[in-house]
Coordinates of C-alpha atoms and ligand atoms in Angstrom, one line a residue:
M1 CA 237.4 123.1 78.3
K2 CA 238.5 122.1 81.7
L3 CA 242.2 120.9 81.7
K4 CA 243.0 117.4 82.8
E5 CA 244.9 117.1 86.1
M6 CA 248.0 115.4 87.5
R7 CA 247.5 115.1 91.3
I8 CA 250.5 114.7 93.6
G9 CA 249.4 113.1 96.9
S10 CA 251.1 113.7 100.3
C11 CA 254.5 112.2 100.6
V12 CA 255.2 109.3 103.1
L13 CA 258.7 108.5 104.5
E14 CA 259.5 104.9 105.2
V15 CA 262.7 104.1 107.0
G16 CA 264.2 100.6 106.7
A17 CA 267.4 99.0 108.0
D18 CA 269.4 100.1 105.1
S19 CA 267.5 102.8 103.2
A20 CA 265.0 105.5 103.7
R21 CA 262.3 106.2 101.0
L22 CA 260.2 109.2 100.4
S23 CA 257.2 108.5 98.1
A24 CA 254.0 110.1 96.8
P25 CA 251.2 108.7 94.9
I26 CA 250.7 110.3 91.5
T27 CA 247.3 110.2 89.8
C28 CA 246.6 111.3 86.3
A29 CA 243.4 111.4 84.4
D30 CA 241.9 107.9 83.5
E31 CA 245.0 106.1 84.6
Q32 CA 245.9 103.9 87.5
P33 CA 247.7 105.8 90.3
R34 CA 251.5 105.5 90.2
E35 CA 254.1 105.9 92.9
L36 CA 257.1 108.2 92.6
W37 CA 259.9 107.6 95.1
Y38 CA 263.4 108.7 96.1
S39 CA 265.7 106.8 98.3
L40 CA 269.0 107.2 100.1
P41 CA 270.8 105.4 102.9
A42 CA 269.0 105.1 106.1
A43 CA 271.5 107.2 108.1
H44 CA 270.3 110.2 106.1
A45 CA 266.5 109.8 106.5
D46 CA 266.1 113.2 108.3
W47 CA 267.4 115.0 105.2
F48 CA 264.0 114.3 103.5
A49 CA 261.5 117.3 103.8
T50 CA 258.2 115.6 104.4
D51 CA 256.1 118.8 105.0
R52 CA 256.0 119.8 101.3
C53 CA 256.0 118.5 97.7
D54 CA 258.5 120.9 96.0
G55 CA 260.6 118.1 94.6
F56 CA 257.7 116.0 93.2
V57 CA 256.2 119.1 91.5
V58 CA 259.6 120.0 89.8
A59 CA 260.3 116.3 88.9
L60 CA 256.9 116.0 87.2
L61 CA 256.5 119.6 85.8
L62 CA 257.7 118.9 82.2
Q63 CA 255.8 115.6 81.9
A64 CA 252.6 117.4 83.0
M65 CA 253.3 120.2 80.5
E66 CA 253.8 117.6 77.8
R67 CA 250.5 115.9 78.7
N68 CA 248.8 119.3 79.0
E69 CA 247.7 118.5 82.6
N70 CA 247.4 121.1 85.5
I71 CA 249.3 119.9 88.6
V72 CA 247.2 119.7 91.8
T73 CA 248.9 118.9 95.1
D74 CA 247.7 117.4 98.4
A75 CA 250.7 119.0 100.2
P76 CA 252.0 122.5 100.7
M77 CA 254.7 123.8 98.4
S78 CA 257.2 126.6 98.6
S79 CA 255.6 130.1 97.9
R80 CA 258.8 131.2 96.1
L81 CA 259.1 128.1 93.9
W82 CA 255.5 128.2 93.0
H83 CA 255.7 131.9 92.0
S84 CA 258.9 131.4 90.0
L85 CA 257.5 128.2 88.2
S86 CA 254.2 129.9 87.3
Q87 CA 255.6 133.3 86.3
F88 CA 258.9 132.4 84.6
Y89 CA 259.9 128.8 84.2
I90 CA 256.7 127.5 82.6
P91 CA 256.6 130.2 80.0
M92 CA 260.4 129.8 79.4
M93 CA 260.0 126.0 78.8
T94 CA 257.1 126.5 76.3
Q95 CA 259.4 128.8 74.3
A96 CA 262.1 126.3 74.2
F97 CA 260.1 123.2 73.6
P98 CA 257.1 123.9 71.4
N99 CA 255.5 120.5 72.3
L100 CA 255.0 121.7 75.9
H101 CA 251.7 123.4 77.1
R102 CA 251.3 126.2 79.6
I103 CA 249.7 124.6 82.6
K104 CA 248.8 125.8 86.1
I105 CA 250.2 124.5 89.4
V106 CA 247.4 124.4 92.1
P107 CA 249.1 123.7 95.5
A108 CA 247.0 122.7 98.5
A109 CA 248.7 125.7 100.4
L110 CA 251.8 127.8 100.0
T111 CA 254.6 127.9 102.6
T112 CA 257.4 130.2 103.4
E113 CA 258.8 128.2 106.2
T114 CA 262.5 126.9 106.1
Q115 CA 264.5 124.4 107.9
P116 CA 267.9 125.3 109.4
A117 CA 269.9 123.4 106.6
A118 CA 273.5 123.7 106.5
G119 CA 274.8 121.6 103.6
V120 CA 276.1 122.8 100.2
A121 CA 275.9 120.2 97.5
T122 CA 277.0 119.5 94.0
G123 CA 276.6 116.4 91.8
F124 CA 280.0 114.7 91.2
S125 CA 280.5 112.3 88.0
G126 CA 284.3 112.9 87.4
G127 CA 283.8 114.7 84.1
I128 CA 285.1 118.1 83.0
D129 CA 281.9 120.0 84.2
S130 CA 281.7 118.4 87.6
F131 CA 285.5 118.7 88.2
A132 CA 285.2 122.4 87.2
A133 CA 282.6 122.9 89.9
V134 CA 284.8 121.1 92.4
V135 CA 287.8 123.4 91.6
R136 CA 285.7 126.5 91.8
H137 CA 283.4 125.7 94.8
F138 CA 285.5 123.3 96.9
A139 CA 289.3 123.5 96.2
Q140 CA 289.5 127.3 95.4
E141 CA 286.7 128.4 97.7
K142 CA 287.9 130.4 100.6
S143 CA 284.5 131.2 102.3
P144 CA 283.1 128.2 104.3
E145 CA 279.7 129.6 103.6
H146 CA 279.8 128.7 100.0
R147 CA 282.2 125.7 100.1
V148 CA 280.8 122.4 99.0
T149 CA 280.1 120.0 101.9
H150 CA 278.6 116.9 100.2
F151 CA 278.7 115.3 96.8
L152 CA 275.4 113.8 95.6
F153 CA 275.2 111.1 93.0
H154 CA 271.7 110.7 91.5
N155 CA 269.9 108.0 89.5
V156 CA 267.2 110.0 87.8
G157 CA 267.8 109.0 84.1
S158 CA 271.3 109.7 83.2
H159 CA 272.5 105.9 83.5
G160 CA 271.3 104.5 80.2
N161 CA 267.8 103.5 79.4
K162 CA 267.8 99.8 79.0
S163 CA 265.9 98.5 82.1
P164 CA 265.6 99.7 85.6
E165 CA 267.9 96.8 86.8
A166 CA 270.5 97.5 84.1
D167 CA 270.4 101.1 84.6
R168 CA 270.6 100.7 88.4
N169 CA 273.7 98.5 88.1
L170 CA 275.4 101.2 86.0
F171 CA 274.4 103.7 88.6
R172 CA 275.9 101.6 91.4
Q173 CA 279.0 100.8 89.3
R174 CA 279.6 104.6 88.5
Y175 CA 279.0 105.5 92.2
A176 CA 281.7 103.1 93.2
L177 CA 284.1 104.8 90.7
V178 CA 283.7 108.3 92.2
Q179 CA 284.2 107.0 95.8
P180 CA 288.1 107.0 95.8
F181 CA 288.3 110.7 94.8
A182 CA 285.5 111.7 97.3
K183 CA 287.4 109.7 100.1
E184 CA 290.7 111.4 99.2
V185 CA 289.3 114.9 99.7
E186 CA 287.0 113.7 102.5
I187 CA 283.8 114.8 101.1
P188 CA 280.8 112.5 101.9
T189 CA 279.2 111.2 98.6
V190 CA 275.7 110.2 99.0
P191 CA 273.8 108.0 96.3
V192 CA 270.2 109.0 95.8
D193 CA 268.1 106.6 93.8
S194 CA 264.6 107.1 92.3
N195 CA 262.1 105.6 89.9
L196 CA 261.4 108.8 88.3
A197 CA 262.9 107.7 84.8
Y198 CA 260.4 104.8 84.8
A199 CA 257.3 105.9 86.5
F200 CA 257.1 108.8 84.0
P201 CA 259.4 108.0 81.0
I202 CA 261.3 111.1 79.9
D203 CA 263.6 112.5 77.4
F204 CA 266.6 113.1 79.7
M205 CA 268.1 115.8 77.4
K206 CA 265.0 117.9 77.7
M207 CA 264.8 117.7 81.5
H208 CA 268.1 117.0 83.2
H209 CA 268.4 120.2 85.4
A210 CA 264.8 119.8 86.6
L211 CA 265.4 116.1 87.4
N212 CA 268.5 116.7 89.4
A213 CA 267.2 119.8 91.2
S214 CA 264.1 117.7 92.2
V215 CA 266.4 115.6 94.4
L216 CA 267.7 118.6 96.3
L217 CA 264.1 119.8 96.7
V218 CA 263.1 116.6 98.5
L219 CA 266.3 116.9 100.5
Q220 CA 265.7 120.5 101.8
N221 CA 266.1 119.5 105.5
Q222 CA 269.8 119.1 104.8
F223 CA 270.8 121.5 102.0
R224 CA 270.7 125.3 101.5
R225 CA 272.7 125.6 98.3
Y226 CA 272.9 123.5 95.2
F227 CA 275.6 124.1 92.5
Y228 CA 274.5 122.6 89.2
A229 CA 277.4 122.2 86.9
S230 CA 276.2 123.6 83.6
T231 CA 277.6 122.8 80.2
Y232 CA 277.4 125.6 77.8
K233 CA 279.1 129.0 78.0
Y234 CA 276.8 132.0 78.5
V235 CA 277.2 133.4 75.0
D236 CA 275.8 130.1 73.6
C237 CA 272.9 130.0 76.0
R238 CA 269.5 131.1 74.8
V239 CA 265.7 130.6 75.3
A240 CA 264.9 129.3 71.8
P241 CA 263.8 125.9 70.3
V242 CA 266.7 123.6 71.4
K243 CA 267.3 119.9 71.8
D244 CA 269.1 120.1 75.1
I245 CA 267.7 121.9 78.1
A246 CA 271.3 122.7 79.2
Y247 CA 271.2 125.7 76.9
L248 CA 268.7 127.3 79.3
D249 CA 270.5 126.5 82.6
P250 CA 271.9 129.9 83.4
M251 CA 268.2 131.5 82.9
A252 CA 266.3 128.6 84.5
V253 CA 268.1 126.7 87.3
H254 CA 267.8 129.6 89.7
L255 CA 264.0 129.6 89.3
L256 CA 264.0 126.1 91.0
S257 CA 265.0 127.8 94.3
T258 CA 262.9 128.0 97.5
E259 CA 263.0 130.1 100.6
G260 CA 265.6 127.6 102.2
L261 CA 267.5 126.3 99.1
D262 CA 269.3 128.2 96.4
C263 CA 269.8 126.4 93.2
V264 CA 272.8 127.9 91.2
S265 CA 273.9 127.2 87.7
T266 CA 277.8 127.2 87.5
G267 CA 280.2 126.7 84.7
S268 CA 278.7 128.9 82.0
E269 CA 281.2 131.7 82.8
M270 CA 283.9 129.5 81.1
S271 CA 284.2 128.0 77.6
R272 CA 284.9 124.3 77.3
V273 CA 288.6 124.9 76.6
E274 CA 288.9 127.2 79.7
K275 CA 287.1 124.6 81.8
T276 CA 289.6 121.9 80.7
A277 CA 292.5 124.1 81.5
L278 CA 291.1 125.0 84.9
V279 CA 290.5 121.4 85.7
A280 CA 294.1 120.5 84.7
T281 CA 295.3 122.8 87.4
Y282 CA 293.9 120.4 90.0
E283 CA 296.2 117.5 90.5
P284 CA 293.6 114.8 91.6
S285 CA 292.0 115.3 88.1
H286 CA 295.1 113.8 86.6
R287 CA 294.1 110.6 88.4
Y288 CA 290.4 110.7 88.6
L289 CA 289.1 112.5 85.4
N290 CA 286.4 110.3 83.9
V291 CA 284.6 111.7 80.8
C292 CA 283.7 108.5 78.9
V293 CA 280.2 107.7 77.6
D294 CA 281.0 104.1 76.8
A295 CA 279.3 102.0 79.4
A296 CA 281.2 98.9 78.2
F297 CA 284.3 100.4 79.7
E298 CA 282.8 100.2 83.1
G299 CA 283.8 103.6 84.2
R300 CA 287.3 103.8 82.6
N301 CA 288.0 106.1 79.7
C302 CA 287.8 104.3 76.3
S303 CA 289.9 107.1 74.8
V304 CA 287.9 107.0 71.4
C305 CA 284.2 108.0 72.2
F306 CA 283.2 111.5 71.3
K307 CA 283.7 112.8 74.9
C308 CA 287.1 111.1 75.3
R309 CA 288.2 112.4 71.9
R310 CA 287.3 116.0 72.6
T311 CA 288.8 116.1 76.0
M312 CA 292.1 114.5 74.7
L313 CA 292.4 116.8 71.9
T314 CA 291.9 119.8 74.1
L315 CA 294.4 118.5 76.6
E316 CA 296.9 117.9 73.8
L317 CA 296.4 121.4 72.2
L318 CA 296.8 123.0 75.7
G319 CA 300.0 121.1 76.0
L320 CA 298.7 119.2 79.1
D321 CA 298.2 115.6 77.7
H322 CA 301.4 114.4 79.5
L323 CA 299.5 114.9 82.9
Y324 CA 296.7 112.6 81.9
G325 CA 298.7 109.4 80.9
Q326 CA 297.0 107.4 83.8
V327 CA 293.4 108.0 82.7
F328 CA 293.7 108.2 78.8
D329 CA 295.4 106.0 76.3
F330 CA 297.0 108.6 73.9
E331 CA 298.4 105.9 71.5
K332 CA 294.9 104.8 70.9
F333 CA 293.6 108.2 70.4
A334 CA 296.4 108.8 67.7
K335 CA 294.7 106.1 65.5
V336 CA 291.5 108.1 65.3
R337 CA 292.9 111.6 65.6
Q338 CA 293.4 112.5 62.0
R339 CA 289.8 111.5 61.1
Y340 CA 288.5 113.3 64.1
L341 CA 290.2 116.5 63.0
K342 CA 288.4 116.5 59.6
E343 CA 285.0 115.6 61.4
I344 CA 285.4 118.7 63.6
I345 CA 285.4 121.0 60.7
L346 CA 282.8 119.4 58.6
H347 CA 280.2 117.8 60.8
Y348 CA 279.8 119.6 64.2
P349 CA 278.3 123.0 63.9
H350 CA 277.9 125.0 67.2
S351 CA 279.7 122.2 69.2
F352 CA 282.5 121.9 71.6
E353 CA 284.6 120.5 68.7
Q354 CA 284.0 123.7 66.8
E355 CA 285.0 125.7 69.8
I356 CA 288.1 123.7 70.1
A357 CA 289.0 124.1 66.4
E358 CA 288.4 127.9 66.6
A359 CA 290.2 128.4 69.8
F360 CA 293.3 126.8 68.6
Y361 CA 293.5 126.9 64.8
A362 CA 291.7 129.9 63.5
P363 CA 293.9 132.6 65.2
R364 CA 296.9 130.8 63.9
S365 CA 296.5 129.6 60.5
R366 CA 295.0 130.9 57.2
A367 CA 294.4 127.4 56.0
W368 CA 292.4 126.5 59.0
R369 CA 290.4 129.7 58.9
W370 CA 289.6 128.8 55.4
L371 CA 288.6 125.3 56.3
I372 CA 286.4 126.5 59.0
K373 CA 284.6 128.8 56.6
A374 CA 284.3 126.0 54.1
G375 CA 282.8 123.8 56.8
G376 CA 280.2 126.5 57.4
W377 CA 279.3 126.5 53.7
Y378 CA 279.2 122.9 53.5
R379 CA 276.8 122.6 56.4
Q380 CA 274.6 125.3 55.0
H381 CA 274.4 123.6 51.7
R382 CA 273.6 120.4 53.3
Q383 CA 270.9 121.9 55.4
Y384 CA 269.4 123.6 52.3
R385 CA 269.3 120.3 50.4
K386 CA 267.6 118.6 53.3
K387 CA 264.8 121.1 53.1
Ligands
ZN1 ZN1 285.1 107.2 76.0

C-alpha cells in the first residue's frame, strides 16, 4: 500500500516594517493546506535561508512519523541532514517512541551548498541548563571560534498550551525577563516566533530538541553552530521507550546538523548537582537565575514549585544558598522542605531529586542509605500492584 504524503511547499519570505516571516504551505492527505511560519525582527530578515526546507522538515518530521506519512518537499534540502535523518534519526525515534512509524523523506533535490555564516547560538531561558551552557560556552570559552555570539528565544511550544494568544503573551513576558542579563553581558537576544505548536499540535516533551533545532535550520544564513542545552547526564541517556525526548539528546541532536550548521548537545557531561555548582561560580546567576515553572509568578521564582524546590535544596546542600537570596525566598521554602525530603525518597524514581538525595545523603549516613533502599522497594511494590 502506498503511504500517504505530507508535502512541504517552497518557502516564502515576507519582510514587513517590524518583522520578517518565512512560511511554507503544508499539505497532508485529504486535508486543507496549512501554513507553517517562523518570524523574527525585520532587521534580521537576511538570516532566513530561503533556498532550502531543512527547518520545515525537522519541525514536522515527528508529526509525519506519528501520522505515518512520507515527507515530500518542493524545495531542496541539505544532503547531510537528509542522510542523517533517513539512516539514523528516524530509526532511533521509532525505538524510543513505539507509536511512531518509519517514513521516507523525498526531497526535490539535495544540496551541499553552505552560506558563510558566522554566528554561534544557544537558547537562553535563565534556568540551570541554559546558565550552565552560558558558563561553558561563553564565560569560560577562550576560543572565539566556539564562543556564543547570540542568544535565541523561541516560541515553539514551551510557553504553555492554553491558546496562541495566551502562550504568545507568556513568550513575550519571559523574553523581557531574560533581557537584563543579556544586556549586561552584551549578547544580542533575538526572539523567534512560530505557529508550529498550533499548525501541527504536538507533545512538546516528545519533540523539544527537534522543534528548537528547526529554528536554527531556518536561520542557516546566520548561524554555523548551535549549542543545545541538554538536561540528563550521559549515564542516564538511552535509546529506549521514554516519555521525554531529552534522554536521547546526546545521540540525536548532532544528527540535525547540515553542511553549514553544527548542532551540538551540551550539558550531559555533568550531573544536575555538578551543573548547579558550576552555575553558582558565575556571579550573574545569583541575580538572574530563573528556574520556576509557575506562570502565575510572571517570571519570578515561586520558591515552592518542583523546579524551585530541587534547585533550592541543591544550593542549600552545596552550602551556596546564601548567594541566591535575591532570586529565591528560602523562608517560604523552609515550610515545604520537610515534606519535600520525604517525597524525594518515596516518589521520584530516576529523577534529579533522587540524584540529589544520593549525592548528598547516601555516602554519609546509614539511615539515608536504608531509606533510599526502602524507597526502591516501595516503588517496586507499587508498580507490581499496578500491574
Ligand atoms: Zn517555582
